[in-house]
Amino acid sequence: MTPKINYQLELDKTLQGITQAGLRPRLLLHACCAPCSSYVLEYLHDYFDITVFYYNPNISPEAEYRKRVSEITRLIRQMCPNVAFMEGKYEPQRFYEMARGLENEPERGERCLKCYRLRLSESANAAKTVNADYFTTTLSISPQKDSQVLNSIGREVSEQYGVPYLFSDFKKRGGTKRSIELSQKFSLYRQDYCGCVFSKKEREAAKKAASENNR
């Protein structure tokens, strides 16, 4: 069994090296939503020149996608106005093609892994386009996301595109709790499902089951 890597310590080492060298690298930060981005931006903006990259073709319906774009741009304006924003294409058909045959996979199953890879690959490509020194994602702040898996995919995509991946596990050291506090401070919209139609269906089924059990 492969031993787990402490990706918070990996991030500590990278940040320490950056600080000691007197550098301020360019970071392309893939963002899944405003609440998850809040703590990550607070944490990293002293070390990097950040471009937030919003690429999430999994989000459905389009009204939900637009709402999340609006919230993250508002957060940036109010919290970190020096941070740049870059919106990727909204191409849900690409997500559905990726998910074909995996529609009934549970949350965190093979469909999710392919979705992570899709979004991280697009982020690496964007990072290469804007000459970023690193790229990473806010996804690891969620307790529902496996940082071992995310960072492993990040490593593979990094090698493919030739852009260093910033290893991290943003849920560590109270990151998730802090994101909730910042969400309250900035009155951010917090969704109760990952974003795709499959996660919404699973969430609604769980809520229905819980309601029936409480009768």
Short mmCIF file of C-alpha atoms in Angstrom, two decimals:
data_model
loop_
_atom_site.label_atom_id
_atom_site.label_comp_id
_atom_site.label_asym_id
_atom_site.label_seq_id
_atom_site.Cartn_x
_atom_site.Cartn_y
_atom_site.Cartn_z
CA MET A 1 0.00 0.00 0.00
CA THR A 2 1.39 3.38 -1.03
CA PRO A 3 1.90 5.64 2.02
CA LYS A 4 -0.16 8.82 2.07
CA ILE A 5 1.64 12.08 1.41
CA ASN A 6 1.01 15.09 3.64
CA TYR A 7 0.35 17.68 0.95
CA GLN A 8 0.03 20.49 3.47
CA LEU A 9 3.67 19.92 4.37
CA GLU A 10 4.54 19.85 0.67
CA LEU A 11 2.88 23.25 0.31
CA ASP A 12 4.74 24.55 3.38
CA LYS A 13 8.05 23.58 1.77
CA THR A 14 7.18 25.31 -1.50
CA LEU A 15 6.06 28.51 0.21
CA GLN A 16 9.15 28.54 2.39
CA GLY A 17 11.37 28.21 -0.67
CA ILE A 18 9.52 31.00 -2.46
CA THR A 19 9.85 33.30 0.55
CA GLN A 20 13.54 32.58 1.09
CA ALA A 21 14.28 33.23 -2.59
CA GLY A 22 12.38 36.53 -2.51
CA LEU A 23 10.16 35.42 -5.36
CA ARG A 24 6.54 36.16 -6.22
CA PRO A 25 5.55 33.56 -8.81
CA ARG A 26 2.48 33.62 -11.04
CA LEU A 27 -0.19 31.12 -10.01
CA LEU A 28 -3.19 30.01 -12.03
CA LEU A 29 -5.80 28.90 -9.50
CA HIS A 30 -8.61 26.72 -10.76
CA ALA A 31 -11.71 27.64 -8.76
CA CYS A 32 -14.80 25.51 -8.33
CA CYS A 33 -16.89 28.14 -6.49
CA ALA A 34 -16.61 31.29 -4.38
CA PRO A 35 -16.89 29.65 -0.92
CA CYS A 36 -14.05 27.21 -1.63
CA SER A 37 -11.95 29.97 -3.18
CA SER A 38 -12.29 32.37 -0.25
CA TYR A 39 -9.84 30.71 2.13
CA VAL A 40 -7.45 29.69 -0.64
CA LEU A 41 -7.22 33.28 -1.87
CA GLU A 42 -6.72 34.56 1.65
CA TYR A 43 -3.98 31.99 2.20
CA LEU A 44 -2.03 32.34 -1.06
CA HIS A 45 -2.36 35.95 -2.14
CA ASP A 46 0.66 37.03 -0.06
CA TYR A 47 2.88 34.58 -1.96
CA PHE A 48 1.67 34.69 -5.56
CA ASP A 49 0.32 36.88 -8.32
CA ILE A 50 -2.91 34.97 -8.82
CA THR A 51 -5.18 34.48 -11.78
CA VAL A 52 -8.41 32.70 -10.83
CA PHE A 53 -9.45 30.36 -13.63
CA TYR A 54 -13.08 29.35 -13.69
CA TYR A 55 -13.55 26.22 -15.77
CA ASN A 56 -16.42 23.99 -14.62
CA PRO A 57 -18.39 22.47 -17.52
CA ASN A 58 -19.90 19.99 -15.06
CA ILE A 59 -22.15 22.59 -13.44
CA SER A 60 -25.83 22.33 -14.29
CA PRO A 61 -28.12 24.01 -15.10
CA GLU A 62 -26.60 27.03 -16.84
CA ALA A 63 -28.37 29.39 -14.41
CA GLU A 64 -26.46 27.70 -11.58
CA TYR A 65 -23.22 28.12 -13.53
CA ARG A 66 -23.86 31.83 -14.08
CA LYS A 67 -24.73 32.34 -10.42
CA ARG A 68 -21.43 30.80 -9.34
CA VAL A 69 -19.47 32.92 -11.82
CA SER A 70 -21.19 36.02 -10.47
CA GLU A 71 -20.37 35.08 -6.88
CA ILE A 72 -16.70 34.41 -7.46
CA THR A 73 -16.18 37.63 -9.40
CA ARG A 74 -17.91 39.52 -6.60
CA LEU A 75 -15.69 37.84 -4.01
CA ILE A 76 -12.55 38.82 -5.91
CA ARG A 77 -13.67 42.44 -6.21
CA GLN A 78 -14.46 42.69 -2.50
CA MET A 79 -11.69 40.55 -1.03
CA CYS A 80 -8.69 40.59 -3.39
CA PRO A 81 -9.13 43.24 -6.10
CA ASN A 82 -5.54 42.70 -7.29
CA VAL A 83 -6.38 39.12 -8.31
CA ALA A 84 -7.13 38.55 -12.00
CA PHE A 85 -10.08 36.52 -13.24
CA MET A 86 -10.23 34.32 -16.31
CA GLU A 87 -13.36 32.43 -17.34
CA GLY A 88 -12.99 29.28 -19.37
CA LYS A 89 -15.57 28.06 -21.85
CA TYR A 90 -18.86 26.74 -20.54
CA GLU A 91 -19.11 23.52 -22.50
CA PRO A 92 -21.44 21.09 -20.67
CA GLN A 93 -21.59 18.78 -23.67
CA ARG A 94 -17.91 18.04 -23.17
CA PHE A 95 -18.67 17.00 -19.60
CA TYR A 96 -21.57 14.75 -20.64
CA GLU A 97 -19.42 13.07 -23.27
CA MET A 98 -16.78 12.44 -20.62
CA ALA A 99 -19.42 11.01 -18.24
CA ARG A 100 -21.02 8.70 -20.81
CA GLY A 101 -21.38 5.21 -19.31
CA LEU A 102 -20.60 6.52 -15.82
CA GLU A 103 -23.94 8.19 -15.10
CA ASN A 104 -24.73 5.82 -12.22
CA GLU A 105 -21.34 6.03 -10.55
CA PRO A 106 -21.52 7.24 -6.92
CA GLU A 107 -20.05 10.54 -5.81
CA ARG A 108 -16.23 10.26 -5.62
CA GLY A 109 -16.34 7.37 -8.11
CA GLU A 110 -14.79 7.05 -11.57
CA ARG A 111 -16.95 9.80 -13.07
CA CYS A 112 -15.65 12.31 -10.53
CA LEU A 113 -12.05 11.30 -11.14
CA LYS A 114 -12.45 11.89 -14.85
CA CYS A 115 -14.10 15.23 -14.12
CA TYR A 116 -11.14 16.28 -11.94
CA ARG A 117 -8.77 15.35 -14.74
CA LEU A 118 -10.80 17.27 -17.32
CA ARG A 119 -10.79 20.46 -15.25
CA LEU A 120 -7.15 20.18 -14.19
CA SER A 121 -6.03 19.49 -17.76
CA GLU A 122 -7.82 22.59 -18.99
CA SER A 123 -6.29 24.55 -16.11
CA ALA A 124 -2.79 23.37 -16.96
CA ASN A 125 -3.31 24.38 -20.57
CA ALA A 126 -4.53 27.82 -19.46
CA ALA A 127 -1.55 28.14 -17.11
CA LYS A 128 0.79 27.42 -19.99
CA THR A 129 -1.01 29.98 -22.15
CA VAL A 130 -0.58 32.80 -19.60
CA ASN A 131 2.98 31.73 -18.67
CA ALA A 132 2.07 30.90 -15.07
CA ASP A 133 4.79 29.42 -12.87
CA TYR A 134 2.35 27.09 -11.10
CA PHE A 135 -1.23 25.90 -11.30
CA THR A 136 -3.45 24.31 -8.67
CA THR A 137 -7.11 23.91 -7.69
CA THR A 138 -9.35 24.87 -4.79
CA LEU A 139 -11.03 21.44 -4.89
CA SER A 140 -8.96 19.95 -2.05
CA ILE A 141 -10.61 22.26 0.50
CA SER A 142 -13.75 20.12 0.38
CA PRO A 143 -13.96 17.28 2.94
CA GLN A 144 -15.63 15.29 0.14
CA LYS A 145 -12.55 15.47 -2.09
CA ASP A 146 -9.58 13.12 -1.67
CA SER A 147 -6.40 15.20 -1.70
CA GLN A 148 -4.28 12.14 -2.47
CA VAL A 149 -6.24 11.59 -5.68
CA LEU A 150 -6.36 15.27 -6.65
CA ASN A 151 -2.64 15.81 -6.18
CA SER A 152 -1.83 12.60 -8.03
CA ILE A 153 -3.86 13.80 -11.00
CA GLY A 154 -2.25 17.23 -10.67
CA ARG A 155 1.19 15.62 -10.86
CA GLU A 156 0.30 13.65 -14.01
CA VAL A 157 -1.26 16.65 -15.74
CA SER A 158 1.74 18.79 -14.75
CA GLU A 159 4.09 16.36 -16.49
CA GLN A 160 1.86 16.32 -19.56
CA TYR A 161 1.69 20.10 -19.96
CA GLY A 162 5.06 21.08 -18.52
CA VAL A 163 3.71 23.45 -15.85
CA PRO A 164 4.52 22.79 -12.16
CA TYR A 165 1.57 21.80 -9.98
CA LEU A 166 1.30 23.43 -6.57
CA PHE A 167 0.71 20.49 -4.24
CA SER A 168 -1.73 21.32 -1.49
CA ASP A 169 -4.48 20.14 0.83
CA PHE A 170 -6.45 23.24 1.68
CA LYS A 171 -8.81 21.50 4.09
CA LYS A 172 -5.91 21.17 6.55
CA ARG A 173 -5.34 23.59 9.44
CA GLY A 174 -8.96 24.63 9.61
CA GLY A 175 -9.20 25.60 5.96
CA THR A 176 -12.75 24.33 5.52
CA LYS A 177 -13.90 26.05 8.71
CA ARG A 178 -12.28 29.31 7.61
CA SER A 179 -13.97 29.12 4.22
CA ILE A 180 -17.34 28.90 5.99
CA GLU A 181 -16.46 31.95 8.11
CA LEU A 182 -15.44 33.93 5.02
CA SER A 183 -18.58 32.83 3.21
CA GLN A 184 -20.62 34.28 6.04
CA LYS A 185 -18.55 37.46 6.11
CA PHE A 186 -19.06 38.09 2.38
CA SER A 187 -22.61 36.63 2.29
CA LEU A 188 -21.60 34.11 -0.36
CA TYR A 189 -24.05 31.75 -2.00
CA ARG A 190 -23.25 28.22 -0.78
CA GLN A 191 -24.66 25.45 -2.92
CA ASP A 192 -25.56 22.08 -1.38
CA TYR A 193 -24.32 19.90 -4.25
CA CYS A 194 -21.09 19.62 -6.21
CA GLY A 195 -22.56 21.11 -9.35
CA CYS A 196 -23.34 18.39 -11.86
CA VAL A 197 -26.76 16.93 -12.54
CA PHE A 198 -25.65 13.59 -11.12
CA SER A 199 -24.51 15.01 -7.78
CA LYS A 200 -27.72 17.03 -7.56
CA LYS A 201 -29.79 13.90 -8.10
CA GLU A 202 -27.80 12.04 -5.43
CA ARG A 203 -28.16 14.95 -3.00
CA GLU A 204 -31.92 15.18 -3.54
CA ALA A 205 -32.30 11.43 -2.98
CA ALA A 206 -30.35 11.68 0.29
CA LYS A 207 -32.49 14.59 1.47
CA LYS A 208 -35.68 12.70 0.61
CA ALA A 209 -34.48 9.61 2.49
CA ALA A 210 -33.55 11.69 5.52
CA SER A 211 -36.96 13.38 5.48
CA GLU A 212 -38.75 10.06 5.32
CA ASN A 213 -36.67 8.64 8.19
CA ASN A 214 -37.59 11.63 10.37
CA ARG A 215 -41.32 11.10 9.96
#
